[in-house]
């Protein structure tokens, strides 16, 4: 490793010889200059660790040399030597960035030793800080790259999850129209909906709300979708009116088993139902659903009845299959519990507000969405999903 350089500017031979000896003892290579102009011609940033300047130079003031050095290389240490003990001179040198001030004649070597040690310690600390800053900048770049990769992965997951969702709105034979609005609080949603036509007369549907939100909850919604599709490939569901009750319970039992068997510790609420368009009937089951679904007809909105435990917690859910006779015109509205976070008050007050908004909107999805002010709410505390089915 090369020895550090020092630049000594003075025409005082006694001071020059003394300082050259002290600096050499500390391992410095000493470059001499008798004038300020001559010294500045040799100076360049990064070349010298230490500059010693006589305040009384023949050509230009030592203060002017100090200004030039600090302007070119602020990190270079500068020591001022002078015949003067005027306080103004001392204050000026300190203000301009000198690290020490010595009065000539300089005879105590220990004072200079201490000054050089302080400079070396400061230089070492500055070097450590530079290395730490460089390492921190490197880690920040790595973190930024990882975050960007995560963002792209989540964006890809969001697009995939959207691809798994059904078309909205969609009108089935018999006049039943299904639609939904789903917006995740993060990139991915723990809510999911699906619907489809079976046996030319049965419109089956479900809304599932997995605990939490984000990637892990979204993965569970994919598991639910996969499990149901696998079940449908194994045997036909919702194809005969005599088996609709059993089909609904089989779906709940299937998802319950899947959640209990996964190590993710997730549970879910679910509303699953089937509309028999030939008989104008709604058969449904709820599993821990909050808020309960709402049926709107003749201008009135009413909560549907029913109870059942959430999925993924208990071996048996005690789910019920309920049956409702549908009028000629009706609208069914189901919401995930994130909708309640958009309202004020306790749970009962929020449910009362929601029921009123559904009634005022007559269960129409877009009107209800506007009434809930979903698009202007800001950062959403939870995933928001509204599922509607209706016949006009």
Short mmCIF file of C-alpha atoms in Angstrom, two decimals:
data_model
loop_
_atom_site.label_atom_id
_atom_site.label_comp_id
_atom_site.label_asym_id
_atom_site.label_seq_id
_atom_site.Cartn_x
_atom_site.Cartn_y
_atom_site.Cartn_z
CA UNK A 1 0.00 0.00 0.00
CA UNK A 2 1.50 3.38 -1.01
CA UNK A 3 2.33 5.93 1.68
CA UNK A 4 -0.06 8.88 1.94
CA UNK A 5 1.02 12.19 0.47
CA UNK A 6 1.22 15.50 2.29
CA UNK A 7 1.78 18.97 0.84
CA UNK A 8 3.75 21.47 2.95
CA UNK A 9 3.58 25.13 1.89
CA UNK A 10 5.97 27.46 3.76
CA UNK A 11 9.19 29.41 3.21
CA UNK A 12 10.03 29.17 6.92
CA UNK A 13 12.98 26.76 6.89
CA UNK A 14 12.77 25.92 10.61
CA UNK A 15 9.07 25.09 10.43
CA UNK A 16 9.60 23.21 7.15
CA UNK A 17 12.35 20.97 8.56
CA UNK A 18 10.44 20.25 11.78
CA UNK A 19 7.18 19.44 10.05
CA UNK A 20 8.85 17.32 7.37
CA UNK A 21 10.44 15.20 10.10
CA UNK A 22 7.15 14.75 11.99
CA UNK A 23 5.17 13.91 8.86
CA UNK A 24 7.81 11.47 7.62
CA UNK A 25 7.76 9.71 11.00
CA UNK A 26 4.01 9.17 10.52
CA UNK A 27 4.60 7.62 7.10
CA UNK A 28 3.78 10.61 4.92
CA UNK A 29 5.59 11.41 1.71
CA UNK A 30 6.17 15.16 1.95
CA UNK A 31 5.92 17.45 -1.09
CA UNK A 32 7.37 20.91 -0.46
CA UNK A 33 6.31 24.28 -1.84
CA UNK A 34 7.63 27.69 -0.77
CA UNK A 35 4.70 29.64 -2.28
CA UNK A 36 0.96 29.27 -2.43
CA UNK A 37 0.92 29.38 -6.19
CA UNK A 38 3.58 26.70 -6.41
CA UNK A 39 1.70 24.54 -3.95
CA UNK A 40 -1.63 24.83 -5.77
CA UNK A 41 0.05 23.89 -9.05
CA UNK A 42 1.00 20.57 -7.44
CA UNK A 43 -2.33 20.03 -5.67
CA UNK A 44 -5.11 17.90 -7.12
CA UNK A 45 -8.13 16.28 -5.42
CA UNK A 46 -7.44 12.83 -4.01
CA UNK A 47 -3.64 13.17 -4.28
CA UNK A 48 -2.96 14.54 -0.79
CA UNK A 49 -4.38 13.34 2.52
CA UNK A 50 -2.97 16.36 4.38
CA UNK A 51 -2.04 19.92 3.43
CA UNK A 52 -0.05 22.15 5.83
CA UNK A 53 -0.23 25.85 4.90
CA UNK A 54 1.63 28.82 6.32
CA UNK A 55 -0.75 31.72 6.85
CA UNK A 56 2.02 34.18 5.87
CA UNK A 57 3.02 33.09 2.36
CA UNK A 58 4.98 35.38 0.08
CA UNK A 59 2.59 35.49 -2.86
CA UNK A 60 -0.97 34.76 -1.71
CA UNK A 61 -2.62 34.49 1.67
CA UNK A 62 -2.75 31.12 3.39
CA UNK A 63 -6.49 31.73 3.84
CA UNK A 64 -6.87 31.96 0.07
CA UNK A 65 -4.97 28.69 -0.32
CA UNK A 66 -7.27 27.12 2.28
CA UNK A 67 -10.33 28.32 0.36
CA UNK A 68 -9.02 26.87 -2.91
CA UNK A 69 -8.10 23.51 -1.37
CA UNK A 70 -11.49 23.11 0.30
CA UNK A 71 -13.30 24.18 -2.85
CA UNK A 72 -11.45 21.59 -4.93
CA UNK A 73 -11.38 18.81 -2.31
CA UNK A 74 -13.59 19.32 0.78
CA UNK A 75 -12.45 16.04 2.35
CA UNK A 76 -8.72 16.97 2.37
CA UNK A 77 -7.43 17.83 5.86
CA UNK A 78 -5.70 21.23 6.18
CA UNK A 79 -3.52 22.44 9.06
CA UNK A 80 -2.66 26.13 9.34
CA UNK A 81 0.62 27.39 10.82
CA UNK A 82 1.17 31.08 11.60
CA UNK A 83 3.18 33.65 13.49
CA UNK A 84 -0.08 35.28 14.46
CA UNK A 85 -2.31 34.48 17.41
CA UNK A 86 -5.03 36.89 16.35
CA UNK A 87 -8.42 35.40 17.23
CA UNK A 88 -9.89 36.61 13.93
CA UNK A 89 -7.30 34.56 12.03
CA UNK A 90 -8.04 31.47 14.07
CA UNK A 91 -11.80 31.83 13.63
CA UNK A 92 -11.41 32.43 9.90
CA UNK A 93 -9.41 29.25 9.41
CA UNK A 94 -11.89 27.19 11.40
CA UNK A 95 -14.80 28.72 9.47
CA UNK A 96 -13.11 27.84 6.17
CA UNK A 97 -12.63 24.22 7.23
CA UNK A 98 -9.13 23.90 8.70
CA UNK A 99 -8.81 21.01 11.10
CA UNK A 100 -6.09 22.60 13.29
CA UNK A 101 -4.11 25.80 13.89
CA UNK A 102 -0.53 25.98 15.24
CA UNK A 103 1.52 29.01 16.18
CA UNK A 104 5.15 29.17 15.12
CA UNK A 105 7.68 28.29 16.22
CA UNK A 106 6.36 24.73 16.39
CA UNK A 107 8.50 22.88 18.91
CA UNK A 108 6.21 20.36 20.65
CA UNK A 109 6.17 17.27 18.52
CA UNK A 110 3.42 15.66 20.61
CA UNK A 111 0.92 18.35 19.58
CA UNK A 112 1.57 17.61 15.94
CA UNK A 113 1.42 13.87 16.63
CA UNK A 114 -2.04 14.24 18.12
CA UNK A 115 -3.24 16.38 15.24
CA UNK A 116 -2.03 13.84 12.68
CA UNK A 117 -3.60 10.97 14.66
CA UNK A 118 -6.93 12.82 14.70
CA UNK A 119 -6.71 13.36 10.96
CA UNK A 120 -5.92 9.67 10.37
CA UNK A 121 -8.81 8.58 12.59
CA UNK A 122 -11.16 10.96 10.81
CA UNK A 123 -9.97 9.68 7.44
CA UNK A 124 -10.49 6.05 8.54
CA UNK A 125 -13.97 6.89 9.80
CA UNK A 126 -14.78 8.70 6.56
CA UNK A 127 -13.57 5.67 4.59
CA UNK A 128 -15.69 3.35 6.71
CA UNK A 129 -18.68 5.62 6.14
CA UNK A 130 -18.07 5.60 2.39
CA UNK A 131 -17.83 1.81 2.37
CA UNK A 132 -20.96 1.55 4.53
CA UNK A 133 -22.82 3.95 2.23
CA UNK A 134 -21.73 1.99 -0.84
CA UNK A 135 -22.82 -1.28 0.78
CA UNK A 136 -26.14 0.30 1.78
CA UNK A 137 -26.70 1.62 -1.73
CA UNK A 138 -25.95 -1.86 -3.09
CA UNK A 139 -28.42 -3.44 -0.67
CA UNK A 140 -31.02 -0.81 -1.55
CA UNK A 141 -30.59 -1.60 -5.24
CA UNK A 142 -30.95 -5.32 -4.48
CA UNK A 143 -34.04 -4.64 -2.37
CA UNK A 144 -35.51 -2.46 -5.11
CA UNK A 145 -34.87 -5.23 -7.65
CA UNK A 146 -36.50 -7.81 -5.36
CA UNK A 147 -39.50 -5.54 -4.80
CA UNK A 148 -39.88 -5.01 -8.53
CA UNK A 149 -39.68 -8.77 -9.09
CA UNK A 150 -42.30 -9.29 -6.38
CA UNK A 151 -44.50 -6.61 -7.93
CA UNK A 152 -44.27 -8.28 -11.34
CA UNK A 153 -45.03 -11.68 -9.81
CA UNK A 154 -48.04 -10.28 -7.97
CA UNK A 155 -49.22 -8.50 -11.10
CA UNK A 156 -48.95 -11.80 -13.00
CA UNK A 157 -50.87 -13.50 -10.19
CA UNK A 158 -53.54 -10.79 -10.32
CA UNK A 159 -53.97 -11.28 -14.07
CA UNK A 160 -54.18 -15.05 -13.61
CA UNK A 161 -56.76 -14.68 -10.84
CA UNK A 162 -58.82 -12.34 -13.02
CA UNK A 163 -58.61 -14.89 -15.82
CA UNK A 164 -60.16 -17.52 -13.50
CA UNK A 165 -63.12 -15.28 -12.69
CA UNK A 166 -66.31 -15.57 -14.77
CA UNK A 167 -67.52 -13.03 -17.29
CA UNK A 168 -69.50 -10.15 -15.88
CA UNK A 169 -72.30 -9.47 -16.50
CA UNK A 170 -73.59 -12.70 -17.99
CA UNK A 171 -77.18 -13.56 -18.92
CA UNK A 172 -78.31 -17.17 -18.87
CA UNK A 173 -81.24 -18.83 -20.64
CA UNK A 174 -84.37 -18.20 -18.64
CA UNK A 175 -83.45 -14.55 -18.04
CA UNK A 176 -81.16 -14.90 -15.00
CA UNK A 177 -78.32 -12.39 -15.10
CA UNK A 178 -75.19 -12.77 -12.94
CA UNK A 179 -72.64 -10.04 -12.27
CA UNK A 180 -70.00 -9.17 -9.71
CA UNK A 181 -67.62 -6.47 -8.58
CA UNK A 182 -64.33 -7.58 -6.97
CA UNK A 183 -61.47 -5.35 -5.93
CA UNK A 184 -58.56 -6.61 -3.81
CA UNK A 185 -57.02 -4.54 -1.03
CA UNK A 186 -53.62 -5.69 -2.39
CA UNK A 187 -52.64 -7.09 -5.78
CA UNK A 188 -54.33 -10.42 -5.10
CA UNK A 189 -57.70 -11.13 -3.52
CA UNK A 190 -58.84 -13.57 -0.86
CA UNK A 191 -62.36 -13.23 -2.29
CA UNK A 192 -63.59 -15.23 -5.25
CA UNK A 193 -66.85 -15.75 -7.13
CA UNK A 194 -67.99 -18.13 -9.81
CA UNK A 195 -71.23 -19.13 -11.52
CA UNK A 196 -72.34 -21.38 -14.33
CA UNK A 197 -75.30 -23.06 -16.06
CA UNK A 198 -75.96 -26.76 -15.43
CA UNK A 199 -78.52 -29.04 -17.03
CA UNK A 200 -80.01 -26.13 -19.04
CA UNK A 201 -82.13 -24.96 -16.08
CA UNK A 202 -79.87 -24.67 -13.03
CA UNK A 203 -77.67 -21.61 -12.42
CA UNK A 204 -75.20 -22.49 -9.67
CA UNK A 205 -72.96 -19.91 -7.99
CA UNK A 206 -70.78 -19.22 -4.98
CA UNK A 207 -68.95 -16.44 -3.18
CA UNK A 208 -66.02 -17.44 -0.98
CA UNK A 209 -64.12 -15.13 1.37
CA UNK A 210 -60.82 -16.58 2.60
CA UNK A 211 -59.38 -15.25 5.86
CA UNK A 212 -56.72 -12.58 5.41
CA UNK A 213 -55.76 -11.19 2.05
CA UNK A 214 -52.81 -11.19 -0.28
CA UNK A 215 -50.89 -14.06 -1.87
CA UNK A 216 -51.67 -16.84 0.62
CA UNK A 217 -55.40 -16.12 0.61
CA UNK A 218 -55.42 -15.85 -3.19
CA UNK A 219 -53.77 -19.28 -3.42
CA UNK A 220 -56.62 -20.72 -1.36
CA UNK A 221 -59.20 -19.23 -3.75
CA UNK A 222 -57.39 -21.04 -6.57
CA UNK A 223 -57.56 -24.22 -4.52
CA UNK A 224 -61.32 -23.74 -4.10
CA UNK A 225 -61.79 -23.20 -7.84
CA UNK A 226 -59.63 -26.24 -8.68
CA UNK A 227 -61.39 -28.49 -6.17
CA UNK A 228 -64.84 -27.60 -7.47
CA UNK A 229 -63.81 -28.05 -11.10
CA UNK A 230 -62.23 -31.41 -10.25
CA UNK A 231 -65.42 -32.46 -8.48
CA UNK A 232 -67.49 -31.47 -11.50
CA UNK A 233 -65.27 -33.60 -13.72
CA UNK A 234 -65.70 -36.56 -11.41
CA UNK A 235 -69.48 -36.49 -11.47
CA UNK A 236 -72.17 -34.08 -12.65
CA UNK A 237 -73.64 -31.71 -10.08
CA UNK A 238 -76.76 -29.53 -10.30
CA UNK A 239 -78.38 -31.59 -13.02
CA UNK A 240 -81.45 -32.99 -11.22
CA UNK A 241 -83.82 -31.23 -8.79
CA UNK A 242 -83.88 -34.21 -6.40
CA UNK A 243 -80.15 -33.95 -5.74
CA UNK A 244 -79.70 -30.18 -5.42
CA UNK A 245 -79.63 -30.27 -1.61
CA UNK A 246 -76.98 -32.99 -1.61
CA UNK A 247 -74.96 -31.18 -4.28
CA UNK A 248 -74.79 -27.98 -2.25
CA UNK A 249 -73.71 -29.81 0.89
CA UNK A 250 -71.15 -31.80 -1.07
CA UNK A 251 -69.51 -28.58 -2.26
CA UNK A 252 -69.24 -27.26 1.30
CA UNK A 253 -67.91 -30.56 2.63
CA UNK A 254 -65.37 -30.71 -0.19
CA UNK A 255 -63.97 -27.23 0.46
CA UNK A 256 -64.01 -27.86 4.22
CA UNK A 257 -61.90 -31.00 3.80
CA UNK A 258 -59.47 -29.24 1.48
CA UNK A 259 -58.92 -26.35 3.91
CA UNK A 260 -58.51 -28.67 6.89
CA UNK A 261 -55.91 -30.70 5.01
CA UNK A 262 -53.74 -27.72 4.00
CA UNK A 263 -51.02 -26.44 6.37
CA UNK A 264 -51.78 -22.79 5.62
CA UNK A 265 -54.09 -22.28 8.61
CA UNK A 266 -56.72 -20.61 6.48
CA UNK A 267 -60.49 -20.67 6.94
CA UNK A 268 -63.23 -19.23 4.78
CA UNK A 269 -66.83 -18.13 4.70
CA UNK A 270 -68.95 -19.18 1.74
CA UNK A 271 -72.34 -18.58 0.20
CA UNK A 272 -73.28 -21.25 -2.33
CA UNK A 273 -76.56 -21.62 -4.14
CA UNK A 274 -78.44 -22.81 -7.18
CA UNK A 275 -81.38 -21.24 -9.01
CA UNK A 276 -83.90 -23.60 -10.56
CA UNK A 277 -85.16 -21.46 -13.43
CA UNK A 278 -87.95 -23.96 -14.24
CA UNK A 279 -89.42 -23.89 -10.73
CA UNK A 280 -88.40 -20.31 -9.83
CA UNK A 281 -86.65 -21.52 -6.68
CA UNK A 282 -83.45 -20.56 -4.93
CA UNK A 283 -81.69 -23.23 -2.90
CA UNK A 284 -78.66 -22.11 -0.92
CA UNK A 285 -76.37 -22.70 2.04
CA UNK A 286 -74.23 -20.36 4.08
CA UNK A 287 -71.00 -21.19 5.89
CA UNK A 288 -70.04 -18.42 8.30
CA UNK A 289 -71.28 -15.81 5.84
CA UNK A 290 -71.18 -12.20 7.12
CA UNK A 291 -73.12 -10.24 6.04
CA UNK A 292 -75.92 -12.58 5.06
CA UNK A 293 -77.18 -12.45 1.46
CA UNK A 294 -80.11 -10.17 0.65
CA UNK A 295 -83.12 -10.85 -1.58
CA UNK A 296 -84.78 -7.81 -3.17
CA UNK A 297 -88.31 -8.06 -4.57
CA UNK A 298 -91.19 -5.63 -4.95
CA UNK A 299 -89.01 -2.82 -3.63
CA UNK A 300 -88.23 -4.58 -0.34
CA UNK A 301 -84.86 -5.97 0.75
CA UNK A 302 -84.67 -8.82 3.29
CA UNK A 303 -81.87 -10.85 4.75
CA UNK A 304 -81.96 -14.51 3.81
CA UNK A 305 -82.22 -16.97 6.68
CA UNK A 306 -79.81 -19.79 7.45
CA UNK A 307 -76.70 -20.63 9.43
CA UNK A 308 -73.61 -22.77 9.24
CA UNK A 309 -70.04 -22.78 10.50
CA UNK A 310 -67.10 -21.37 8.51
CA UNK A 311 -65.04 -23.74 6.39
CA UNK A 312 -61.63 -24.98 7.44
CA UNK A 313 -62.15 -24.91 11.22
CA UNK A 314 -64.55 -27.74 12.19
CA UNK A 315 -64.90 -31.28 10.90
CA UNK A 316 -68.67 -30.78 10.77
CA UNK A 317 -70.20 -27.50 9.76
CA UNK A 318 -73.89 -28.18 10.48
CA UNK A 319 -74.79 -26.47 7.24
CA UNK A 320 -78.41 -26.09 6.20
CA UNK A 321 -79.92 -26.02 2.74
CA UNK A 322 -82.59 -23.35 2.53
CA UNK A 323 -85.22 -22.96 -0.19
CA UNK A 324 -86.87 -19.72 -1.28
CA UNK A 325 -89.69 -19.33 -3.81
CA UNK A 326 -88.74 -16.58 -6.22
CA UNK A 327 -91.17 -14.00 -7.64
CA UNK A 328 -91.17 -13.06 -11.30
CA UNK A 329 -88.80 -10.16 -10.62
CA UNK A 330 -86.07 -10.45 -8.02
CA UNK A 331 -82.48 -9.51 -7.26
CA UNK A 332 -80.06 -11.45 -5.04
CA UNK A 333 -77.10 -9.61 -3.47
CA UNK A 334 -74.19 -11.23 -1.61
CA UNK A 335 -71.21 -9.30 -0.21
CA UNK A 336 -67.91 -10.24 1.37
CA UNK A 337 -67.31 -8.88 4.87
CA UNK A 338 -64.91 -6.28 3.44
CA UNK A 339 -67.98 -4.30 2.33
CA UNK A 340 -68.83 -3.69 5.98
CA UNK A 341 -65.47 -1.91 6.41
CA UNK A 342 -66.80 0.83 4.13
CA UNK A 343 -69.56 1.67 6.62
CA UNK A 344 -69.61 3.35 10.02
CA UNK A 345 -70.74 2.04 13.42
CA UNK A 346 -70.89 -1.37 15.09
CA UNK A 347 -71.75 -4.58 13.24
CA UNK A 348 -75.52 -4.23 13.64
CA UNK A 349 -75.44 -0.59 12.50
CA UNK A 350 -73.27 -1.47 9.49
CA UNK A 351 -75.62 -4.29 8.49
CA UNK A 352 -78.62 -1.97 8.80
CA UNK A 353 -76.89 0.62 6.57
CA UNK A 354 -75.99 -2.05 4.02
CA UNK A 355 -79.54 -3.40 3.89
CA UNK A 356 -80.86 0.13 3.34
CA UNK A 357 -78.37 0.82 0.55
CA UNK A 358 -79.27 -2.47 -1.16
CA UNK A 359 -82.95 -1.64 -0.93
CA UNK A 360 -82.42 1.89 -2.28
CA UNK A 361 -80.36 0.57 -5.18
CA UNK A 362 -82.89 -2.27 -5.77
CA UNK A 363 -79.92 -4.62 -5.75
CA UNK A 364 -78.42 -3.15 -8.92
CA UNK A 365 -74.67 -3.70 -8.85
CA UNK A 366 -73.44 -0.40 -10.28
CA UNK A 367 -75.82 1.69 -8.21
CA UNK A 368 -74.87 -0.17 -5.03
CA UNK A 369 -71.19 0.27 -5.84
CA UNK A 370 -71.69 4.02 -6.18
CA UNK A 371 -73.71 4.19 -2.96
CA UNK A 372 -70.93 2.43 -1.06
CA UNK A 373 -68.39 4.89 -2.57
CA UNK A 374 -65.95 2.06 -3.22
CA UNK A 375 -64.04 3.95 -5.92
CA UNK A 376 -63.40 6.99 -3.70
CA UNK A 377 -62.79 5.23 -0.37
CA UNK A 378 -58.99 5.32 -0.63
CA UNK A 379 -56.82 2.48 0.69
CA UNK A 380 -59.12 -0.50 1.20
CA UNK A 381 -58.77 -2.32 4.54
CA UNK A 382 -59.99 -5.60 3.07
CA UNK A 383 -60.97 -7.24 -0.20
CA UNK A 384 -64.34 -6.01 -1.50
CA UNK A 385 -66.70 -8.29 -3.44
CA UNK A 386 -70.34 -7.90 -4.42
CA UNK A 387 -72.14 -10.70 -6.27
CA UNK A 388 -75.59 -10.16 -7.78
CA UNK A 389 -78.00 -12.45 -9.57
CA UNK A 390 -81.40 -11.36 -10.75
CA UNK A 391 -84.38 -11.78 -13.02
CA UNK A 392 -86.33 -8.84 -14.45
#
